[in-house]
Tab-separated table of C-alpha atoms in Angstrom:
chain	number	residue	atom	x	y	z
T	322	MET	CA	-26.520	1.403	5.429
T	323	ASP	CA	-27.979	3.856	7.972
T	324	ASP	CA	-25.113	6.284	7.323
T	325	ILE	CA	-25.713	6.152	3.568
T	326	VAL	CA	-29.454	6.797	3.971
T	327	GLN	CA	-28.888	9.675	6.401
T	328	GLY	CA	-26.149	11.072	4.148
T	329	LEU	CA	-28.484	11.170	1.150
T	330	ILE	CA	-31.242	12.839	3.145
T	331	LYS	CA	-28.840	15.403	4.579
T	332	ARG	CA	-27.241	16.111	1.184
T	333	PHE	CA	-30.497	16.456	-0.766
T	334	LYS	CA	-32.833	17.574	2.061
T	335	THR	CA	-35.437	14.966	1.106
T	336	ASN	CA	-36.163	11.270	1.383
T	337	ASP	CA	-38.036	11.226	-1.949
T	338	PRO	CA	-36.292	8.514	-3.992
T	339	PHE	CA	-37.306	10.114	-7.307
T	340	GLU	CA	-35.766	13.442	-6.366
T	341	ILE	CA	-32.621	11.784	-5.011
T	342	ALA	CA	-32.235	9.745	-8.218
T	343	GLU	CA	-32.647	12.880	-10.310
T	344	ARG	CA	-30.081	14.790	-8.249
T	345	LEU	CA	-27.644	11.854	-8.576
T	346	ASN	CA	-28.178	12.015	-12.363
T	347	ILE	CA	-29.834	8.602	-12.479
T	348	LYS	CA	-32.455	8.490	-15.224
T	349	VAL	CA	-35.804	6.974	-14.202
T	350	TRP	CA	-37.819	5.331	-16.947
T	351	TYR	CA	-41.272	3.730	-16.874
T	352	THR	CA	-42.223	0.838	-19.110
T	353	ASP	CA	-44.166	-2.414	-19.098
T	354	LEU	CA	-41.758	-4.953	-17.613
T	355	GLY	CA	-44.256	-7.776	-17.603
T	356	LYS	CA	-46.061	-9.500	-14.808
T	357	TYR	CA	-43.068	-10.607	-12.713
T	358	THR	CA	-40.642	-7.652	-12.812
T	359	ARG	CA	-41.268	-4.521	-10.772
T	360	GLY	CA	-38.069	-2.716	-11.639
T	361	MET	CA	-34.378	-2.878	-12.405
T	362	TYR	CA	-31.199	-0.862	-12.125
T	363	TYR	CA	-28.399	-0.871	-14.645
T	364	ARG	CA	-25.371	1.075	-15.802
T	365	LYS	CA	-24.352	1.534	-19.398
T	366	LEU	CA	-21.482	3.676	-20.661
T	367	ARG	CA	-21.189	5.492	-17.305
T	368	ARG	CA	-24.896	6.317	-17.330
T	369	ARG	CA	-27.188	4.971	-14.644
T	370	PHE	CA	-30.816	3.963	-15.093
T	371	ILE	CA	-33.714	2.874	-12.925
T	372	VAL	CA	-36.520	1.240	-14.882
T	373	ILE	CA	-39.889	0.921	-13.157
T	374	ASN	CA	-42.828	-1.180	-14.295
T	375	SER	CA	-45.455	1.297	-15.488
T	376	ASP	CA	-48.284	-0.982	-14.310
T	377	LEU	CA	-47.456	-0.519	-10.611
T	378	SER	CA	-49.395	1.604	-8.138
T	379	GLU	CA	-47.807	4.865	-6.957
T	380	PRO	CA	-46.681	3.410	-3.576
T	381	TRP	CA	-45.071	0.459	-5.352
T	382	MET	CA	-43.336	2.772	-7.859
T	383	ARG	CA	-41.956	4.821	-4.985
T	384	PHE	CA	-40.730	1.704	-3.189
T	385	VAL	CA	-39.178	0.266	-6.355
T	386	CYS	CA	-37.367	3.535	-7.036
T	387	ALA	CA	-35.942	3.489	-3.483
T	388	HIS	CA	-35.023	-0.203	-3.851
T	389	GLU	CA	-33.193	0.361	-7.143
T	390	LEU	CA	-31.491	3.443	-5.708
T	391	ALA	CA	-30.153	1.103	-3.019
T	392	HIS	CA	-28.450	-1.008	-5.665
T	393	ASP	CA	-26.717	2.129	-6.968
T	394	ARG	CA	-25.540	3.135	-3.499
T	395	LEU	CA	-24.845	-0.280	-1.906
T	396	HIS	CA	-23.864	-2.533	-4.807
T	397	PRO	CA	-21.936	-0.506	-7.380
T	398	GLY	CA	-20.594	-2.634	-10.185
T	399	ILE	CA	-22.687	-5.682	-9.291
T	400	SER	CA	-25.177	-6.752	-11.912
T	401	ARG	CA	-28.032	-9.100	-11.078
T	402	PHE	CA	-27.884	-10.327	-14.668
T	403	PHE	CA	-24.211	-11.219	-14.296
T	404	LEU	CA	-24.773	-12.949	-10.960
T	405	ASP	CA	-27.614	-15.022	-12.354
T	406	GLU	CA	-25.882	-16.016	-15.575
T	407	HIS	CA	-22.189	-16.320	-14.672
T	408	SER	CA	-21.900	-17.246	-11.015
T	409	PHE	CA	-23.295	-19.509	-8.338
T	410	PHE	CA	-23.734	-16.570	-5.961
T	411	ASN	CA	-27.221	-16.026	-4.537
T	412	ALA	CA	-28.476	-12.546	-5.404
T	413	GLY	CA	-31.075	-12.772	-2.600
T	414	LYS	CA	-28.712	-11.125	-0.098
T	415	TYR	CA	-28.476	-8.019	-2.273
T	416	GLU	CA	-32.237	-7.923	-2.782
T	417	ARG	CA	-32.865	-8.113	0.984
T	418	GLN	CA	-30.356	-5.305	1.573
T	419	ALA	CA	-32.036	-3.182	-1.104
T	420	ASN	CA	-35.451	-3.775	0.510
T	421	GLN	CA	-34.106	-2.771	3.931
T	422	PHE	CA	-32.467	0.346	2.462
T	423	ALA	CA	-35.712	1.338	0.730
T	424	ILE	CA	-37.718	0.984	3.938
T	425	LYS	CA	-35.145	2.988	5.898
T	426	LEU	CA	-35.175	5.742	3.266
T	427	LEU	CA	-38.964	5.949	3.026
T	428	THR	CA	-39.463	6.034	6.807
T	429	ALA	CA	-36.415	8.119	7.793
T	430	THR	CA	-38.180	11.459	8.108
T	431	VAL	CA	-41.315	10.168	9.858
T	432	GLU	CA	-41.546	9.884	13.629
T	433	PRO	CA	-43.713	7.116	15.065
T	434	GLU	CA	-46.856	8.348	16.731
T	435	LEU	CA	-47.577	7.420	20.342
T	436	GLY	CA	-48.641	3.766	20.499
T	437	GLU	CA	-48.113	3.231	16.772
T	438	THR	CA	-46.848	-0.212	15.721
T	439	LYS	CA	-44.112	-0.709	13.136
T	440	GLU	CA	-46.694	-2.008	10.694
T	441	GLN	CA	-48.850	1.101	11.171
T	442	LEU	CA	-45.827	3.350	10.619
T	443	LEU	CA	-44.893	1.454	7.463
T	444	ARG	CA	-48.463	1.721	6.147
T	445	ARG	CA	-48.463	5.464	6.874
T	446	CYS	CA	-45.241	5.754	4.834
T	447	SER	CA	-46.893	3.800	1.954
T	448	VAL	CA	-44.514	0.845	2.241
T	449	PRO	CA	-46.288	-2.107	0.582
T	450	VAL	CA	-47.521	-4.658	3.142
T	451	GLU	CA	-45.580	-7.470	1.458
T	452	LEU	CA	-42.344	-5.753	2.513
T	453	HIS	CA	-43.061	-5.196	6.199
T	454	LYS	CA	-41.106	-8.355	7.047
T	455	PHE	CA	-37.847	-6.610	6.072
T	456	ILE	CA	-37.857	-4.254	9.043
């Protein structure tokens, strides 16, 4: 996972998930996904899409974009919808990996300040507090 994150940053000279998605030709759309869905990633006819709930705050949108980008990079060909409907496999493992990837991407270019805790670093990088447990 670390190699993939560093490879993306080196290739595109940024850790901005929106810019990386654009450069990978992944379309990012914003729409109301309801109260319980922050985002989703899917492929259709060789096109790739990240859909982000338009009701989210900017830090959450950024995190969701990075999280969904992780599914593109780490879990190609695996659909959450398929796992939920046609298998007994727990999709939680893939969601945890995507959260870890997103945190690594969003914090990769920021050095911790002297005496700074992990939580303070994550806050400075606008990682939502609810996700600090994934680091």
